[in-house]
XYZ file of C-alpha atoms in Angstrom:
567
model
C 42.459 -1.126 19.210
C 40.841 -4.347 18.701
C 37.397 -2.880 19.481
C 38.067 0.194 17.161
C 39.019 -2.044 14.247
C 36.037 -4.329 14.823
C 33.734 -0.863 14.928
C 35.459 -0.060 11.508
C 34.673 -3.494 10.193
C 31.165 -2.813 11.104
C 30.785 0.579 9.734
C 32.370 -0.511 6.417
C 29.447 -3.090 6.060
C 27.002 -0.401 6.820
C 28.832 2.220 4.378
C 29.143 4.566 7.446
C 32.536 5.881 5.744
C 32.599 8.995 7.839
C 32.534 6.988 11.139
C 35.738 4.956 9.973
C 37.649 8.073 8.910
C 37.011 9.805 12.449
C 37.438 6.780 14.433
C 40.724 5.402 12.838
C 42.375 8.439 11.431
C 44.470 9.242 14.488
C 45.025 5.755 15.830
C 48.593 4.586 16.483
C 49.039 0.794 15.414
C 51.591 -1.339 13.907
C 52.254 -4.622 12.072
C 48.893 -6.515 11.252
C 46.738 -3.859 12.893
C 48.268 -1.205 10.845
C 47.486 -2.904 7.702
C 43.982 -3.582 8.828
C 43.622 0.065 9.969
C 45.032 1.536 6.663
C 42.930 -0.823 4.342
C 39.780 0.230 6.419
C 40.493 3.920 6.025
C 41.344 3.292 2.094
C 38.121 1.588 1.693
C 36.259 4.549 3.482
C 37.779 7.109 1.355
C 36.836 4.995 -1.723
C 33.334 5.033 -0.621
C 33.671 8.762 -0.030
C 35.039 8.964 -3.670
C 38.183 10.608 -2.330
C 40.269 8.522 -4.486
C 43.658 10.179 -4.359
C 43.618 9.878 -0.623
C 42.582 6.075 -0.880
C 45.187 5.406 -3.325
C 47.810 6.731 -0.886
C 46.623 4.714 1.928
C 46.475 1.459 -0.144
C 50.006 2.100 -1.154
C 51.042 2.638 2.473
C 49.466 -0.847 3.268
C 51.087 -2.660 0.336
C 54.290 -3.262 2.050
C 52.833 -4.380 5.130
C 50.985 -7.146 3.310
C 53.824 -8.501 1.325
C 54.486 -11.438 3.557
C 50.947 -12.786 3.331
C 49.669 -13.525 -0.431
C 46.050 -12.690 0.287
C 46.982 -9.467 2.196
C 49.106 -8.547 -0.718
C 46.679 -9.153 -3.398
C 44.004 -7.433 -1.701
C 46.234 -4.191 -1.109
C 47.427 -4.294 -4.670
C 44.025 -4.626 -6.080
C 42.776 -1.644 -3.904
C 45.848 0.596 -4.850
C 45.313 -0.220 -8.522
C 41.599 0.252 -8.344
C 41.929 3.665 -6.483
C 44.723 5.018 -8.710
C 42.695 4.299 -11.833
C 39.742 6.017 -10.246
C 41.881 8.946 -9.336
C 42.736 9.194 -13.146
C 46.123 7.579 -12.958
C 45.524 4.669 -15.221
C 48.955 3.577 -16.336
C 50.246 3.467 -12.741
C 47.119 1.593 -11.873
C 47.865 -1.053 -14.622
C 51.479 -1.343 -13.405
C 50.641 -1.760 -9.832
C 48.276 -4.508 -10.532
C 50.701 -6.159 -13.003
C 48.036 -6.489 -15.530
C 49.619 -6.078 -18.963
C 46.116 -6.430 -20.848
C 44.240 -4.585 -18.476
C 41.630 -7.271 -18.447
C 41.729 -7.718 -14.668
C 41.790 -3.858 -14.091
C 38.520 -3.495 -15.916
C 36.690 -5.953 -13.921
C 38.122 -4.438 -10.766
C 37.056 -0.862 -11.356
C 33.739 -1.439 -13.145
C 31.618 -1.631 -9.990
C 32.793 1.700 -9.039
C 32.059 3.458 -12.275
C 28.866 5.179 -11.400
C 27.764 7.947 -14.018
C 29.143 10.656 -11.732
C 32.581 8.929 -11.241
C 32.795 8.441 -15.094
C 31.974 12.069 -15.873
C 34.830 13.189 -13.522
C 37.225 10.434 -14.520
C 36.763 10.862 -18.331
C 37.376 14.596 -17.925
C 40.549 14.098 -16.354
C 42.208 11.838 -18.784
C 44.458 13.201 -21.530
C 43.205 12.597 -24.991
C 46.186 10.382 -25.715
C 45.383 7.966 -22.679
C 44.760 4.408 -24.077
C 41.970 3.935 -21.554
C 39.969 6.949 -22.900
C 38.113 5.085 -25.337
C 37.144 2.229 -22.976
C 36.006 4.667 -20.443
C 33.934 6.586 -23.221
C 32.154 3.363 -23.798
C 31.286 2.760 -20.156
C 30.050 6.410 -19.976
C 27.822 5.751 -23.085
C 26.289 2.836 -21.424
C 25.853 4.732 -18.142
C 24.030 7.641 -19.900
C 22.088 5.372 -21.887
C 20.725 3.739 -18.604
C 19.649 6.991 -17.453
C 17.734 7.796 -20.651
C 20.209 10.300 -21.749
C 20.037 9.708 -25.438
C 22.132 12.695 -26.481
C 24.728 12.009 -24.119
C 24.829 8.318 -24.725
C 25.371 8.983 -28.268
C 28.123 11.378 -27.946
C 30.065 9.154 -25.625
C 29.597 6.024 -27.772
C 30.756 8.182 -30.970
C 33.878 9.012 -29.030
C 34.466 5.499 -27.961
C 34.017 4.300 -31.685
C 36.296 7.095 -32.992
C 39.196 7.050 -30.540
C 39.305 3.258 -29.645
C 42.215 1.362 -30.797
C 40.862 -1.845 -29.432
C 38.540 -3.469 -32.053
C 36.324 -4.855 -29.180
C 35.734 -1.316 -27.883
C 34.911 -0.207 -31.408
C 32.690 -2.998 -32.058
C 30.807 -2.724 -28.754
C 30.440 1.203 -29.287
C 28.868 0.507 -32.652
C 26.261 -1.929 -30.955
C 25.436 0.968 -28.561
C 25.160 3.379 -31.526
C 22.896 0.750 -33.516
C 20.595 0.679 -30.433
C 20.501 4.555 -30.249
C 19.467 4.799 -33.876
C 16.438 2.386 -33.107
C 15.795 4.286 -29.900
C 15.737 7.650 -31.588
C 13.367 6.481 -34.279
C 9.681 7.244 -33.415
C 6.427 6.665 -35.195
C 4.122 9.276 -33.642
C 0.892 7.495 -34.472
C 1.969 4.250 -32.886
C 0.868 3.611 -29.253
C 2.091 0.683 -27.371
C -0.402 -1.219 -25.408
C 0.691 -3.871 -22.830
C -2.249 -6.110 -21.296
C -2.478 -9.514 -19.897
C -5.110 -10.742 -22.451
C -4.631 -14.455 -21.751
C -3.651 -16.383 -18.570
C -4.902 -15.798 -15.085
C -5.520 -12.199 -15.525
C -7.038 -12.424 -19.096
C -10.393 -11.015 -17.921
C -8.809 -7.841 -16.370
C -6.726 -7.042 -19.469
C -9.763 -7.756 -21.867
C -11.763 -5.281 -19.657
C -9.026 -2.692 -19.832
C -8.699 -3.251 -23.647
C -12.415 -2.281 -23.966
C -11.915 1.005 -22.231
C -8.885 1.733 -24.014
C -10.393 1.135 -27.591
C -13.432 3.247 -26.686
C -11.255 6.133 -25.614
C -8.738 5.729 -28.791
C -11.963 5.750 -31.169
C -11.755 9.682 -30.681
C -8.216 9.584 -32.167
C -8.650 7.425 -35.284
C -5.182 8.485 -36.673
C -3.223 6.571 -33.860
C -2.618 3.024 -34.093
C -2.684 0.671 -31.154
C 0.031 -1.879 -31.021
C -1.597 -4.260 -28.645
C 0.694 -7.012 -26.935
C -0.270 -9.712 -24.609
C 1.902 -10.061 -21.603
C 0.180 -13.122 -20.323
C 0.365 -11.788 -16.848
C 4.093 -12.444 -16.961
C 6.381 -9.638 -15.810
C 9.566 -10.957 -17.977
C 7.192 -11.260 -20.915
C 6.019 -7.676 -20.201
C 9.586 -6.373 -20.079
C 10.522 -8.054 -23.270
C 7.472 -6.780 -25.297
C 8.148 -3.294 -23.956
C 11.785 -3.237 -25.215
C 10.420 -4.614 -28.670
C 7.768 -2.083 -29.058
C 10.425 0.740 -28.375
C 13.408 -0.465 -30.586
C 11.604 -2.467 -33.153
C 8.032 -0.807 -33.633
C 9.197 2.683 -32.702
C 6.107 3.398 -30.401
C 5.800 6.974 -29.100
C 4.350 6.105 -25.821
C 3.311 3.077 -23.827
C 0.099 2.302 -21.881
C -0.369 -0.648 -19.312
C -0.016 -3.140 -18.153
C -2.320 -3.747 -15.028
C -0.670 -6.051 -12.663
C 1.840 -4.890 -10.015
C 4.938 -7.124 -11.163
C 4.298 -6.660 -14.754
C 3.865 -2.881 -14.400
C 7.257 -2.690 -12.273
C 9.121 -4.729 -14.928
C 7.648 -2.711 -17.899
C 8.445 0.784 -15.949
C 11.970 -0.399 -15.666
C 12.143 -0.757 -19.360
C 10.244 2.517 -20.394
C 12.171 4.554 -17.639
C 15.518 3.074 -19.286
C 14.438 4.520 -22.544
C 12.640 7.720 -21.317
C 9.491 6.665 -22.735
C 6.133 8.548 -21.758
C 4.507 5.621 -19.872
C 0.883 5.622 -18.354
C 0.575 2.378 -16.259
C -2.774 0.980 -15.232
C -1.950 -0.607 -11.961
C -3.289 1.188 -8.839
C 0.031 0.614 -7.113
C 2.805 3.206 -7.511
C 6.215 2.303 -9.145
C 9.555 3.769 -7.860
C 8.570 7.174 -9.290
C 11.611 9.028 -7.933
C 13.916 7.128 -10.444
C 11.169 7.103 -13.150
C 10.032 10.581 -14.129
C 8.623 9.382 -17.373
C 6.183 6.851 -15.635
C 2.762 7.960 -14.629
C 0.034 6.133 -12.492
C -3.574 7.190 -13.442
C -5.639 4.887 -11.211
C -6.427 5.699 -7.647
C -4.738 3.485 -4.972
C -6.147 1.639 -2.043
C -4.046 3.892 0.088
C -5.575 6.929 -1.469
C -9.058 5.702 -0.924
C -8.307 4.936 2.568
C -6.893 8.546 2.894
C -9.996 10.102 1.389
C -12.465 8.292 3.451
C -10.581 8.994 6.573
C -10.511 12.655 5.879
C -14.320 12.460 5.269
C -14.705 10.661 8.624
C -12.663 13.143 10.635
C -13.309 16.599 8.865
C -16.863 16.138 7.665
C -18.509 13.828 10.115
C -16.310 15.053 13.083
C -15.413 11.481 14.232
C -12.530 10.831 16.513
C -12.430 7.322 17.427
C -12.205 4.553 14.690
C -11.617 0.768 14.220
C -10.504 -1.108 11.221
C -11.339 -4.545 9.736
C -9.236 -5.304 6.603
C -8.404 -8.152 4.225
C -5.093 -9.544 4.689
C -3.605 -8.951 1.338
C -1.762 -6.214 -0.342
C -4.419 -3.926 -1.228
C -6.187 -4.426 2.145
C -3.012 -3.547 3.834
C -2.615 -0.356 1.849
C -6.039 0.839 2.339
C -5.520 0.144 6.323
C -2.386 2.012 6.111
C -3.529 5.084 4.430
C -6.640 5.118 6.565
C -4.820 4.744 9.839
C -2.111 7.433 8.907
C -4.578 10.000 7.882
C -6.808 9.477 11.000
C -3.759 9.936 13.334
C -2.440 12.953 11.358
C -5.887 14.561 11.853
C -5.992 14.039 15.549
C -8.100 10.900 15.732
C -7.571 7.586 17.227
C -7.578 4.189 16.059
C -9.110 2.028 18.746
C -8.907 -1.525 17.270
C -7.493 -3.279 14.157
C -7.885 -6.675 12.843
C -7.014 -8.357 9.704
C -8.766 -11.440 8.163
C -7.596 -14.207 5.724
C -9.035 -13.596 2.375
C -10.760 -16.946 2.278
C -12.290 -17.013 5.833
C -16.169 -17.112 6.167
C -16.549 -17.176 9.812
C -15.988 -13.611 11.141
C -17.224 -14.248 14.761
C -13.828 -14.613 16.289
C -12.527 -11.577 14.297
C -15.528 -9.390 15.852
C -15.194 -10.664 19.261
C -11.486 -10.043 19.482
C -12.048 -6.541 17.984
C -14.370 -5.544 20.966
C -13.008 -7.958 23.372
C -16.085 -9.993 23.991
C -16.553 -13.416 25.112
C -20.370 -13.419 24.756
C -22.554 -11.464 22.254
C -23.416 -7.921 23.684
C -20.705 -8.040 26.285
C -17.960 -6.363 24.404
C -16.595 -2.807 24.650
C -17.316 -0.697 21.573
C -15.138 2.417 22.135
C -15.057 3.588 18.493
C -17.558 5.638 16.504
C -16.665 4.242 13.002
C -15.678 1.189 11.505
C -13.618 1.186 8.291
C -13.916 -1.964 6.188
C -12.140 -1.945 2.827
C -12.717 -5.016 0.670
C -14.854 -6.610 -2.134
C -18.620 -6.316 -1.708
C -19.449 -9.977 -1.064
C -16.869 -10.193 1.840
C -18.075 -7.034 3.391
C -21.848 -8.381 3.224
C -20.701 -11.600 5.117
C -19.041 -9.492 7.748
C -21.915 -7.106 8.643
C -24.292 -9.768 10.190
C -21.600 -10.797 12.738
C -21.251 -7.173 13.759
C -25.079 -7.141 14.817
C -24.681 -10.526 16.411
C -21.864 -9.539 18.660
C -23.711 -6.416 19.796
C -22.321 -3.543 17.579
C -24.955 -1.246 16.825
C -24.706 -0.117 13.160
C -25.540 3.643 12.566
C -28.078 2.857 9.690
C -29.497 6.460 9.890
C -27.765 9.680 10.251
C -29.502 10.524 13.694
C -28.866 7.271 15.268
C -26.493 7.826 18.323
C -26.680 4.601 20.353
C -26.424 4.709 24.183
C -23.669 5.768 26.693
C -20.733 3.496 26.222
C -22.148 1.970 23.358
C -22.221 4.329 20.403
C -23.923 3.720 16.991
C -20.978 2.928 14.731
C -20.734 4.469 11.167
C -19.752 2.168 8.465
C -17.068 3.260 6.107
C -15.633 1.696 2.997
C -13.632 1.879 -0.351
C -14.797 1.209 -3.989
C -15.286 -2.493 -3.271
C -18.573 -1.367 -1.658
C -19.998 0.112 -4.993
C -21.843 -2.968 -5.993
C -25.208 -4.199 -5.134
C -23.891 -7.352 -3.937
C -22.885 -5.597 -0.636
C -26.553 -4.918 0.300
C -27.765 -6.692 3.555
C -31.601 -6.653 2.780
C -34.205 -6.877 5.565
C -32.558 -5.300 8.387
C -30.882 -2.452 6.272
C -27.413 -3.080 7.892
C -25.780 -1.351 4.779
C -28.316 1.635 4.986
C -26.262 4.894 5.686
C -22.893 3.306 5.048
C -20.352 5.703 3.351
C -17.700 4.677 0.901
C -15.146 6.302 -1.538
C -15.040 5.530 -5.378
C -13.045 6.921 -8.218
C -16.393 6.848 -10.424
C -20.070 7.340 -10.320
C -22.376 7.658 -13.285
C -24.121 10.922 -12.770
C -26.594 11.253 -15.452
C -26.545 15.023 -14.949
C -22.684 14.975 -15.981
C -22.713 15.273 -19.534
C -19.018 13.790 -19.934
C -19.526 10.845 -17.531
C -23.110 10.159 -19.041
C -21.625 10.253 -22.612
C -19.077 7.746 -21.691
C -21.469 5.348 -19.864
C -23.855 5.455 -22.670
C -21.063 4.938 -25.248
C -19.941 2.002 -23.108
C -23.191 0.434 -22.899
C -23.885 0.772 -26.644
C -20.569 -0.964 -27.373
C -20.740 -3.828 -24.663
C -24.403 -3.926 -23.534
C -23.557 -3.365 -19.995
C -22.713 -0.553 -17.417
C -19.004 0.437 -17.067
C -17.371 -0.313 -13.759
C -14.948 2.080 -11.939
C -11.995 0.196 -13.557
C -13.293 0.878 -17.115
C -13.778 4.524 -16.385
C -10.178 4.943 -14.718
C -8.645 3.160 -17.770
C -10.668 5.316 -20.098
C -9.490 8.444 -18.510
C -5.790 7.123 -18.377
C -5.846 6.419 -22.094
C -7.525 9.926 -22.912
C -4.696 11.711 -20.790
C -1.790 9.850 -22.733
C -3.488 10.156 -26.286
C -4.357 13.738 -25.542
C -0.795 14.697 -24.609
C 0.549 12.744 -27.673
C -2.086 14.487 -30.070
C -1.228 17.804 -28.780
C 2.495 17.351 -29.511
C 4.361 18.143 -32.738
C 7.831 18.051 -34.015
C 10.266 15.783 -35.617
C 9.587 12.003 -35.336
C 12.599 11.211 -33.023
C 12.905 10.773 -29.219
C 12.572 14.513 -28.634
C 8.667 13.988 -29.416
C 8.635 11.580 -26.413
C 10.247 14.004 -24.202
C 7.616 16.748 -25.276
C 5.099 14.325 -24.477
C 6.386 13.755 -21.004
C 6.408 17.573 -20.495
C 2.788 17.909 -21.573
C 1.587 15.286 -19.261
C 3.559 16.896 -16.441
C 1.888 20.049 -17.138
C -1.743 18.617 -16.951
C -3.829 20.703 -14.679
C -7.763 20.685 -14.435
C -8.313 18.271 -17.184
C -11.849 17.059 -17.049
C -12.333 13.398 -17.461
C -14.983 10.743 -16.791
C -13.714 10.351 -13.114
C -13.625 13.911 -12.570
C -10.981 16.801 -12.836
C -7.360 15.346 -13.251
C -4.079 17.140 -12.116
C -0.499 15.480 -12.464
C 1.689 15.473 -9.669
C 5.580 15.683 -9.855
C 5.771 12.057 -8.474
C 3.745 10.765 -11.391
C 0.448 10.429 -9.665
C -2.656 11.627 -11.391
C -4.882 13.296 -8.636
C -8.394 13.274 -9.277
C -11.823 14.224 -7.836
C -13.213 11.098 -5.844
C -16.833 10.616 -5.039
C -18.073 10.018 -1.548
C -21.348 7.744 -1.971
C -23.789 6.407 0.480
C -26.330 3.613 0.325
C -29.981 4.678 0.800
C -31.683 1.616 1.240
C -30.918 -0.126 -2.055
C -29.835 3.061 -3.753
C -26.422 4.070 -4.217
C -26.123 7.977 -4.559
C -23.493 10.748 -3.774
C -23.585 11.682 -0.020
C -25.182 14.980 0.745
C -24.249 17.360 3.515
C -25.099 16.031 6.755
C -28.182 18.136 7.420
C -29.557 17.559 4.149
C -28.977 13.878 4.387
C -30.948 13.951 7.640
C -33.765 15.690 5.918
C -33.689 13.620 2.934
C -34.050 10.337 4.955
C -36.801 11.819 7.100
C -38.595 12.583 3.948
C -38.062 9.140 2.959
C -39.666 7.987 6.133
C -42.731 10.176 5.901
C -43.377 9.184 2.127
C -41.993 5.655 2.084
C -39.334 4.334 -0.027
C -39.436 4.969 -3.709
C -42.069 7.886 -3.424
């Protein structure tokens, strides 16, 4: 019996309610053990939302706990709570001996999910004095799920039926917020960016791309706010943009923590929100939030597919920076390789500030001396920034790893030539290791490439250069496309200036298929990701260009050898 009851306690902590009902339902106990069995069963049935049955069990336990004040209080509270949730509000109040109902409210509030409230409110008679208070709780629950119409309906019922002045007053507060929430100025676009603080440079870069994209929609007004790189500030500004400035949509911010804080607010009010972080938010609970930038994990997945499917490689190793983006790229690459039948033969992480990569490389290949290690992989994936990658590559050569700096290089038995693979951090001339061409033939993925023959990408690059006297980065291109996606959906949506307009914008974004942007064709997935064409680039001496089919790549490099570079 003791073991069964102990298992019941453990199951309750794990919310394994079915285990409790199966394990304790038929036990024969008495006295203290029976009290404990009944309260465990009652708690389990509450967890399963079988409130009538839970109430009966709590009431059976009540006489057994009368001799002990703590047990009596626990059973009485449980019985009152279950009775209330079963719709027997007056009996619950009498059981708890709570004339004002204040204690009972605090007792049942944690159990009042939207589903429980919907069922309970439907059970109560219109004359029940608790009905107005429950309508208020239902209004708040519906508001929290961005159900403006349902929230308004319940709040109106609470305000009209409530005999308690406090309930009526609180219902009016909800109605006042709904009125602000439902007012929309279609031309106003909320923009949240870290324009000052440690991430000010990134925020200003994003603003450059946003303003360039918005120039095509002069009727729209950008309400730009500085988050200062602070999540709490971002959340507060997002709420003010929605309720005080009545923006139709929200764009930004950039940082992970800012974005998560803003997404909670935008989802709470059902606002169309395209954020500029490359990291996903909790999309399952936030159907109005969209991510437009390519994540590090996705870049890892794309280059892994290229390595396995196009290059036909089977054995890989990974060197990655030990920070969030590096870990995401590593995980995306690793999972995709394994899913496609490949093998990961070695993985090493390095601190972001390290400069000596000797120990890292020697550990990767199990070498105590240069040239003595075991290179049993055909490709090496190195996500990371260009300067960091450039520091790593000479160590590879020093420790005896043959870099595949031409498509036809094979290496020797037991010591293959290793193909270098990377992410968009490679897309900068700082990555080049001149002299020995260690970066020649490296292959990497990037969301944007300025192809002069692509009129859309070329027009964007030229317009950006005219405005800022420099070439756009991948980040600028991604933010530009995110802005055009959001503003395009807003511009194509008509109707009355209320919250319904926002709902139509969300529907328009979700239906986006085949939208051509400067980063390629965009398609919006149900989970809020914007899936786009990605570029596979290669390094050809000091030139960055799209990778050709392998035979074409071989012929092009052979031709380069015959004619000389640049001819």
